[in-house]
mmCIF file of C-alpha atoms and ligand atoms in Angstrom:
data_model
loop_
_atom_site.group_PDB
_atom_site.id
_atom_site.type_symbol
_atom_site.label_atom_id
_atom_site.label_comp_id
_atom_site.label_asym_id
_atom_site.label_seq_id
_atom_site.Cartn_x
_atom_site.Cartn_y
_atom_site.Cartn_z
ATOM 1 C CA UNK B 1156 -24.870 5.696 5.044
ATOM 2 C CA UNK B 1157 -24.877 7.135 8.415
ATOM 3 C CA UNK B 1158 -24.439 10.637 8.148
ATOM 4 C CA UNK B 1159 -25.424 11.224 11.682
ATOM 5 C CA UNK B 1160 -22.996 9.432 13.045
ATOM 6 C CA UNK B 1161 -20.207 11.036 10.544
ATOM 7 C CA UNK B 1162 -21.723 14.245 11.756
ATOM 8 C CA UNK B 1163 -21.631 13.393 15.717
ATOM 9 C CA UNK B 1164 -17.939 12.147 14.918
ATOM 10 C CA UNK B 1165 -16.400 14.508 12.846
ATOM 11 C CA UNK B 1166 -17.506 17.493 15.478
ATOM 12 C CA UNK B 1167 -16.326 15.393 18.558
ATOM 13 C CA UNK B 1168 -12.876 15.212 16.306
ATOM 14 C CA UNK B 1169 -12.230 18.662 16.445
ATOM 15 C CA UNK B 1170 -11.483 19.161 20.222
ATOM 16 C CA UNK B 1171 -9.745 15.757 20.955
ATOM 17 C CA UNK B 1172 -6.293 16.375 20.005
ATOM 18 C CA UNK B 1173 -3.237 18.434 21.552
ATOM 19 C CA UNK B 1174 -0.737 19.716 19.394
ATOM 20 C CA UNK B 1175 3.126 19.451 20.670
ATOM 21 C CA UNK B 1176 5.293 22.124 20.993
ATOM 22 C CA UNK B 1177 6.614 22.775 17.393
ATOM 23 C CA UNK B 1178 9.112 25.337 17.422
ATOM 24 C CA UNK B 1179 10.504 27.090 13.701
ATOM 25 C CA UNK B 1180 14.149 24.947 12.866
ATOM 26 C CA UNK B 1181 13.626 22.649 16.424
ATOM 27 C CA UNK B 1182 13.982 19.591 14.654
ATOM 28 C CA UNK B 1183 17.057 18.258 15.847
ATOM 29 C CA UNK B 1184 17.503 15.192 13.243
ATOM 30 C CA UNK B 1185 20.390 14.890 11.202
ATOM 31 C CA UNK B 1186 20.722 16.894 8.002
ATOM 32 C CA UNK B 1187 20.547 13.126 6.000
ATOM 33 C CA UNK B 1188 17.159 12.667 7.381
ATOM 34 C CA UNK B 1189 15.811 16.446 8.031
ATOM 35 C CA UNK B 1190 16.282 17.641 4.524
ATOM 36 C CA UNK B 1191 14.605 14.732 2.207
ATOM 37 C CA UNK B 1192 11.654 14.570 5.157
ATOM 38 C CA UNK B 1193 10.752 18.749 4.960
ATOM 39 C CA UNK B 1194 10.582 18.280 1.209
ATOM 40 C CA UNK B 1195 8.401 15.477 0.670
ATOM 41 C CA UNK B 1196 6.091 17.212 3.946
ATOM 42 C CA UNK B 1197 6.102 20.192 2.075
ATOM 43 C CA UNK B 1198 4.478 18.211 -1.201
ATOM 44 C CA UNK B 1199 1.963 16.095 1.352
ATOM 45 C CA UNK B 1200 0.691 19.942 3.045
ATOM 46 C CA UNK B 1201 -0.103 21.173 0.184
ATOM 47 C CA UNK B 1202 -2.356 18.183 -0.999
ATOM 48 C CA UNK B 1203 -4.114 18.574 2.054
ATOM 49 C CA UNK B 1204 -4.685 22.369 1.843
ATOM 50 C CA UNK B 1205 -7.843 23.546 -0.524
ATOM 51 C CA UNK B 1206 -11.134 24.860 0.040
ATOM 52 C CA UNK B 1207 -13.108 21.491 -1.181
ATOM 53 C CA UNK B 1208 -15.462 24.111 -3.262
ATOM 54 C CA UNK B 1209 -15.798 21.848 -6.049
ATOM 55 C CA UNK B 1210 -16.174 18.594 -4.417
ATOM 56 C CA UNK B 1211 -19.089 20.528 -1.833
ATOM 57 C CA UNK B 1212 -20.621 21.460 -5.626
ATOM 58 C CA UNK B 1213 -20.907 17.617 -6.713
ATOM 59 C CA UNK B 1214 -22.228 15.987 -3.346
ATOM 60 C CA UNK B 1215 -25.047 19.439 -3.502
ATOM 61 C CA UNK B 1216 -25.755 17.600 -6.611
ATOM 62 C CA UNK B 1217 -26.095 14.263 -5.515
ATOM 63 C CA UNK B 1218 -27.904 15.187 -2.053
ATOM 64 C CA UNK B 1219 -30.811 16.609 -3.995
ATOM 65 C CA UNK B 1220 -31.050 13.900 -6.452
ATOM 66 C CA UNK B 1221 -30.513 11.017 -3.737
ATOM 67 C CA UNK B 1222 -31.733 12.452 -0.320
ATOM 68 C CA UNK B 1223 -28.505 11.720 0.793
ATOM 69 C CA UNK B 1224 -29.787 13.918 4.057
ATOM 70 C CA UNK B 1225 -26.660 15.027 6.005
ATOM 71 C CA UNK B 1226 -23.809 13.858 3.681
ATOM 72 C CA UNK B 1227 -23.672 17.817 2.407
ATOM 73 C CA UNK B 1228 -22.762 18.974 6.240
ATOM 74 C CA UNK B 1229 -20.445 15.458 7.094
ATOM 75 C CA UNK B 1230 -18.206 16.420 3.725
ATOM 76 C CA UNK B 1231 -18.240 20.121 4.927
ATOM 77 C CA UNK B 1232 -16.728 18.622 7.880
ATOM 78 C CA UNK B 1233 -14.562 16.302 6.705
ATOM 79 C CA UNK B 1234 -12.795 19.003 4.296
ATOM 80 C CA UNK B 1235 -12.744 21.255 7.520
ATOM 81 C CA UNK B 1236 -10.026 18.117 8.931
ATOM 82 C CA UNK B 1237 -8.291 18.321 5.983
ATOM 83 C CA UNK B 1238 -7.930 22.055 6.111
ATOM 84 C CA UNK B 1239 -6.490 21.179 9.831
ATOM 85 C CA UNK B 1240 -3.906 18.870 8.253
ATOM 86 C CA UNK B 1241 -2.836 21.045 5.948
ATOM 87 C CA UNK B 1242 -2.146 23.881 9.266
ATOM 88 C CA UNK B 1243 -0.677 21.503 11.931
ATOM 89 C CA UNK B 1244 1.440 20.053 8.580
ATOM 90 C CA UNK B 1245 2.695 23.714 7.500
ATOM 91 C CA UNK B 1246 3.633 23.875 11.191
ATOM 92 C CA UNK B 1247 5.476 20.616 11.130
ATOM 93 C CA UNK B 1248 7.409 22.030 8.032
ATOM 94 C CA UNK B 1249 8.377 24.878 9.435
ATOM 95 C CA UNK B 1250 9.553 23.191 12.327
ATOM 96 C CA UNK B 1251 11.587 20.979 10.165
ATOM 97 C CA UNK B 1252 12.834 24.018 9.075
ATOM 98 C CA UNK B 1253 11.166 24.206 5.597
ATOM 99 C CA UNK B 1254 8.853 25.984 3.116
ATOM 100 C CA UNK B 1255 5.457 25.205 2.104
ATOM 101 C CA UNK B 1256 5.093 25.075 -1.656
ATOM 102 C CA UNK B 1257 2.398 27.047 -4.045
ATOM 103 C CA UNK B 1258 2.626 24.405 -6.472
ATOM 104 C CA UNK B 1259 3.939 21.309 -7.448
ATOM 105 C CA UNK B 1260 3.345 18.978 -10.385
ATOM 106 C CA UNK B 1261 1.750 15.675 -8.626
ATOM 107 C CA UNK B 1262 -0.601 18.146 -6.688
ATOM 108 C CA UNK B 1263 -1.688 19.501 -10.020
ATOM 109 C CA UNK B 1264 -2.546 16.476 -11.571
ATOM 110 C CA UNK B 1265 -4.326 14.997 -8.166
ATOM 111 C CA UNK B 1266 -6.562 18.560 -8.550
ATOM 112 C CA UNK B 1267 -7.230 18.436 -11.964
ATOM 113 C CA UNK B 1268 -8.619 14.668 -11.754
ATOM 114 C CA UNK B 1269 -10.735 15.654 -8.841
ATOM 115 C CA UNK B 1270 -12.330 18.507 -10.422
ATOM 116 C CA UNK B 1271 -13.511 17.366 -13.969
ATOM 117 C CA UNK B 1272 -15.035 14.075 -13.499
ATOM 118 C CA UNK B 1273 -18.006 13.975 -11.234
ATOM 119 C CA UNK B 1274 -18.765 13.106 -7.419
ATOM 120 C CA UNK B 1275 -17.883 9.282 -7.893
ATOM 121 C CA UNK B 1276 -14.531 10.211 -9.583
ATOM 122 C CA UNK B 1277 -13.845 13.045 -7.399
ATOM 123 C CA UNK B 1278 -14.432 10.521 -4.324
ATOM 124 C CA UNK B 1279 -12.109 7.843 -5.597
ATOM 125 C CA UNK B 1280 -8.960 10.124 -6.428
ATOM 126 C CA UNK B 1281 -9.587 11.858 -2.077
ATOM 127 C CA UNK B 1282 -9.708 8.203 -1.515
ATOM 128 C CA UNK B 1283 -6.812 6.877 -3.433
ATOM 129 C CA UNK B 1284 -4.418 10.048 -1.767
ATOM 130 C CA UNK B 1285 -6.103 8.716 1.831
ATOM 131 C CA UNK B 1286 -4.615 5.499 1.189
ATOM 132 C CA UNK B 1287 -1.241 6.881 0.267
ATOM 133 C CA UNK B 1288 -1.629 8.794 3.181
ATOM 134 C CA UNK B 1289 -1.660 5.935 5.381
ATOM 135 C CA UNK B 1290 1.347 4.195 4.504
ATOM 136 C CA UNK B 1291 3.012 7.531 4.445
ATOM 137 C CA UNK B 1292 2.073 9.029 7.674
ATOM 138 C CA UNK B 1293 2.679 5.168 9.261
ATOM 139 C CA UNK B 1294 6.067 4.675 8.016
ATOM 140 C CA UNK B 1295 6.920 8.322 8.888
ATOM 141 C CA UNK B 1296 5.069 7.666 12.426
ATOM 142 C CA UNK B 1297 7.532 4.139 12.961
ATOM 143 C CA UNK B 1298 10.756 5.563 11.630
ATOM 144 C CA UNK B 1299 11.183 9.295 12.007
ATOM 145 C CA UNK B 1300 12.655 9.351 15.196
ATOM 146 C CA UNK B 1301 10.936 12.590 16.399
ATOM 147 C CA UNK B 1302 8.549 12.961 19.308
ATOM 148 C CA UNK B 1303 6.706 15.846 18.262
ATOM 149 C CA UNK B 1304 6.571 14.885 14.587
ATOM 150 C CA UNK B 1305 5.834 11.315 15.252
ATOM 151 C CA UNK B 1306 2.945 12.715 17.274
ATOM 152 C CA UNK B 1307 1.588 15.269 14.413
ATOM 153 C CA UNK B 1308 2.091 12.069 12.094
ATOM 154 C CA UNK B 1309 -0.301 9.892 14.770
ATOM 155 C CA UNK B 1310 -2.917 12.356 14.501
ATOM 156 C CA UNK B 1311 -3.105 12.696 11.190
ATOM 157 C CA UNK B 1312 -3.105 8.965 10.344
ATOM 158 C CA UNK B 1313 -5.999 8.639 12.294
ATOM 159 C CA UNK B 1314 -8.081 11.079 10.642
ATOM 160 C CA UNK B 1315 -7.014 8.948 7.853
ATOM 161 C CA UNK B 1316 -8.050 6.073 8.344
ATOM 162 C CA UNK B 1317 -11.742 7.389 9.382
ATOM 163 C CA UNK B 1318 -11.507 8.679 5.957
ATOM 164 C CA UNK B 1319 -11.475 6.139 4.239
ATOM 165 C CA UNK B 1320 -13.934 4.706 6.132
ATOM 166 C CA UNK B 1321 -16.046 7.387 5.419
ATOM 167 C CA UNK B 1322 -15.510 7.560 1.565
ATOM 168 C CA UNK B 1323 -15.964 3.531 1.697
ATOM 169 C CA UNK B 1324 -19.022 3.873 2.997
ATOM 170 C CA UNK B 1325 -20.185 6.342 0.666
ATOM 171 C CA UNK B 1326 -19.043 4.339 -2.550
ATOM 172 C CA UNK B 1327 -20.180 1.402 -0.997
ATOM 173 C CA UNK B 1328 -23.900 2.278 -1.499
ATOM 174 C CA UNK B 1329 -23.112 4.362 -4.879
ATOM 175 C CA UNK B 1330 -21.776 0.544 -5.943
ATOM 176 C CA UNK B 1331 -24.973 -1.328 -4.444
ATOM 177 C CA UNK B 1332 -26.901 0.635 -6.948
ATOM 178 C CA UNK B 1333 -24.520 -0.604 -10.218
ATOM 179 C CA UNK B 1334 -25.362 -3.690 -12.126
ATOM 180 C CA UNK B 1335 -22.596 -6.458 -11.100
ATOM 181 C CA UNK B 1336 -20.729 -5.926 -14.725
ATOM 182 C CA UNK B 1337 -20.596 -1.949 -13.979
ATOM 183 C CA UNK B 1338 -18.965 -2.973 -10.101
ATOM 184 C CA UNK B 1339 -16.439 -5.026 -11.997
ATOM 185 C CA UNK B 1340 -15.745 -2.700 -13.992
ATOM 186 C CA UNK B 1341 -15.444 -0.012 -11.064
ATOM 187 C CA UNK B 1342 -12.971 -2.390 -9.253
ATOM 188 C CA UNK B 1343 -10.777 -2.785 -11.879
ATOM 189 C CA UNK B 1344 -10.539 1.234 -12.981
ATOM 190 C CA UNK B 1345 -10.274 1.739 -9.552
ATOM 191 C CA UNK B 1346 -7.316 -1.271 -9.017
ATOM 192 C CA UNK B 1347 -5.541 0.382 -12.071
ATOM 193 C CA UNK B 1348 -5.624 4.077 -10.966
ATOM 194 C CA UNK B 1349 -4.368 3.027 -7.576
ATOM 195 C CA UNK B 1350 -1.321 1.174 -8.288
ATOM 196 C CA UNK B 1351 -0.410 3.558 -11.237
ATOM 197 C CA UNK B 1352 -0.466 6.913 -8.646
ATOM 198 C CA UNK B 1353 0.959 4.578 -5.621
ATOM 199 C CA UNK B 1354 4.249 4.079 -7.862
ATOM 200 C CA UNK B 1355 4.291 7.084 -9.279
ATOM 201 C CA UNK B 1356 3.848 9.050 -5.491
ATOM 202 C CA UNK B 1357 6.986 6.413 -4.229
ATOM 203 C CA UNK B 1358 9.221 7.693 -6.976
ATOM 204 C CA UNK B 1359 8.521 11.509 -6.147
ATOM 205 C CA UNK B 1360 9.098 11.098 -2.536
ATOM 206 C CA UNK B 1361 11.627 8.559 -2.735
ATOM 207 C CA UNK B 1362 14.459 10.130 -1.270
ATOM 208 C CA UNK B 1363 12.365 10.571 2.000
ATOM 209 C CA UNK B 1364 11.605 6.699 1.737
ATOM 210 C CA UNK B 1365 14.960 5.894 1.676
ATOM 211 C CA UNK B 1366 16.081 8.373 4.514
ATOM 212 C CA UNK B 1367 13.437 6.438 6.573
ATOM 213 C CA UNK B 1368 14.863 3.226 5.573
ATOM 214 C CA UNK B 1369 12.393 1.898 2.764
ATOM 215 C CA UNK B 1370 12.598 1.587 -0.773
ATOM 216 C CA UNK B 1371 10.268 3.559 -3.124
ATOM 217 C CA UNK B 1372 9.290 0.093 -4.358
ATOM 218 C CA UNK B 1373 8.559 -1.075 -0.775
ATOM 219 C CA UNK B 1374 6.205 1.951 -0.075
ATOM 220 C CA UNK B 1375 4.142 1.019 -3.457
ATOM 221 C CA UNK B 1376 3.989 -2.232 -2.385
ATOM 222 C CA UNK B 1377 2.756 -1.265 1.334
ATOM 223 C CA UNK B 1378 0.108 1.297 -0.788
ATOM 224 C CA UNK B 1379 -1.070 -1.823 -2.973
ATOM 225 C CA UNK B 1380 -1.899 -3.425 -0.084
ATOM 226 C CA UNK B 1381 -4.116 -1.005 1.445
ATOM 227 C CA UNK B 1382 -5.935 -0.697 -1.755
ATOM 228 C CA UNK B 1383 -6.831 -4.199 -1.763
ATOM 229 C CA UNK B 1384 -8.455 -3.717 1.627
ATOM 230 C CA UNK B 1385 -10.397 -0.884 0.972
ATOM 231 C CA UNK B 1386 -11.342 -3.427 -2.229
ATOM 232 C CA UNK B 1387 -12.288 -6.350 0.549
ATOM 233 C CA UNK B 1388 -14.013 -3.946 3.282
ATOM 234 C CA UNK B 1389 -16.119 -2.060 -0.104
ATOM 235 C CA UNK B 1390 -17.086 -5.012 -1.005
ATOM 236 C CA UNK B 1391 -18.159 -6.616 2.581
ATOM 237 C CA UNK B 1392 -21.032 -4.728 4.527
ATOM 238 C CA UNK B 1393 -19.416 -4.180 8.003
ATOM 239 C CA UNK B 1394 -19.256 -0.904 9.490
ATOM 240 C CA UNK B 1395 -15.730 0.548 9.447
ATOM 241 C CA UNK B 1396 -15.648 2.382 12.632
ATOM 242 C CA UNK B 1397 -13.787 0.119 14.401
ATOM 243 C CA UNK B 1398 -10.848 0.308 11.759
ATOM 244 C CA UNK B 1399 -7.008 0.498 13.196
ATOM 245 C CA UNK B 1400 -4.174 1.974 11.289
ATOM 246 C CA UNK B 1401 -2.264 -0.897 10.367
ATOM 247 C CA UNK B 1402 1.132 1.088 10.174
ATOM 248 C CA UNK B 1403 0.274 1.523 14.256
ATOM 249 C CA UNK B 1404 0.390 -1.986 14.821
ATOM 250 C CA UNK B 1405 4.527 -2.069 14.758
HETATM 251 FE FE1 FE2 U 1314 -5.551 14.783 5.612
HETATM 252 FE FE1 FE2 U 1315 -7.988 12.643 4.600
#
């Protein structure tokens, strides 16, 4: 794994984009669509806010017992961009007229998984919420309707997507080391888990799917997908830099 070059790009990452003008209650989308939208956001901003003090713990860990030289500083980085996310996306609910939440029961459950199961597991649960993240922030990107959160939406799907590119690559050569069976294995946990949170994620925020025009089953459907492409690109040996959100494409 290149750390050096997750290093060089998660730095250049923090002075490239310019926030729009988000004023408190300037939404002006209709009641239908404002009101399921700032509820589900509210959910999403909190599962990007937290300090990352337990996942920084694990990868300490496994930098001493792997050399992994660098990966310590990239993940410091990378949960700096999530701490972003979680400020430009308490903005965005605020301007949707909103209130962030403390707590809230799928948020929980995400936090609890990451913290009492190791570096690998912790890894695969960030990665699994990435790739929910991705159809979320592209279908709310195609269909909201609003500049300014259509542009907070671009931005973060971005950082996304390098993401998961960065957690591939990291599992990637945690998986080279595995005997084939154990890699099976890994697939198939990881195949289960996926599905099983992308339904269960729809259903929560389905009422913002549907203002937005998509069934909760479509949006589990989209999030299948993407898991079997972070299954094809873990398994292949490209570099992942060159990566486009799908959900830009339309
Ligand atoms: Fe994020
Ligand atoms: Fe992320």
């Amino acid at each position: 794994m290149n750390t050096h070059l997750w290093i060089q790009y998660f730095r250049a990452n923090q002075n490239r984009f310019v926030e729009p003008a988000l004023p408190p209650g300037g939404c002006a989308l209709p009641a239908s669509v404002l009101e399921p939208l700032r509820e589900s956001l509210a959910i999403f901003q909190l599962g990007e806010s937290g300090g990352g003090t337990r996942l920084l713990k694990y990868v300490r860990h496994v930098v001493s017992a792997n050399r992994l030289a660098g990966y310590e500083e990239a993940v410091g980085l990378f949960i700096a961009e999530e701490q972003y996310h979680a400020r430009l996306l308490e903005k965005a609910v605020t301007y949707l007229g909103g209130v962030c939440l403390e707590k809230q029961w799928s948020n929980s459950i995400f936090r609890w998984l990451r913290n009492h199961f190791g570096v690998e597991f912790n890894i695969q649960i960030l990665l699994i919420a990435e790739l929910i993240a991705e159809v979320y922030y592209g279908v709310m990107y195609r269909k909201c309707g609003d500049t300014a959160l259509r542009g907070v939406c671009h931005k973060i799907l971005s950082d996304e997507m390098r993401h998961i590119a960065f957690h591939t690559e990291f599992l990637r050569e945690r998986l080279d080391a595995m005997p084939a069976w154990r890699r099976w294995l890994w697939r198939a946990q990881f195949r289960i888990f996926q599905r099983v949170t992308a339904v269960a994620v729809a259903w929560d925020h389905r009422d913002c799917f549907r203002a937005l025009g998509l069934s909760p089953w479509e949006a589990a459907a989209m999030t299948f997908k993407t898991g079997e492409r972070f299954l094809r690109r873990l398994g292949g040996s490209q570099h992942l830099w060159g990566a486009r959100p799908a959900a830009l494409a339309t």
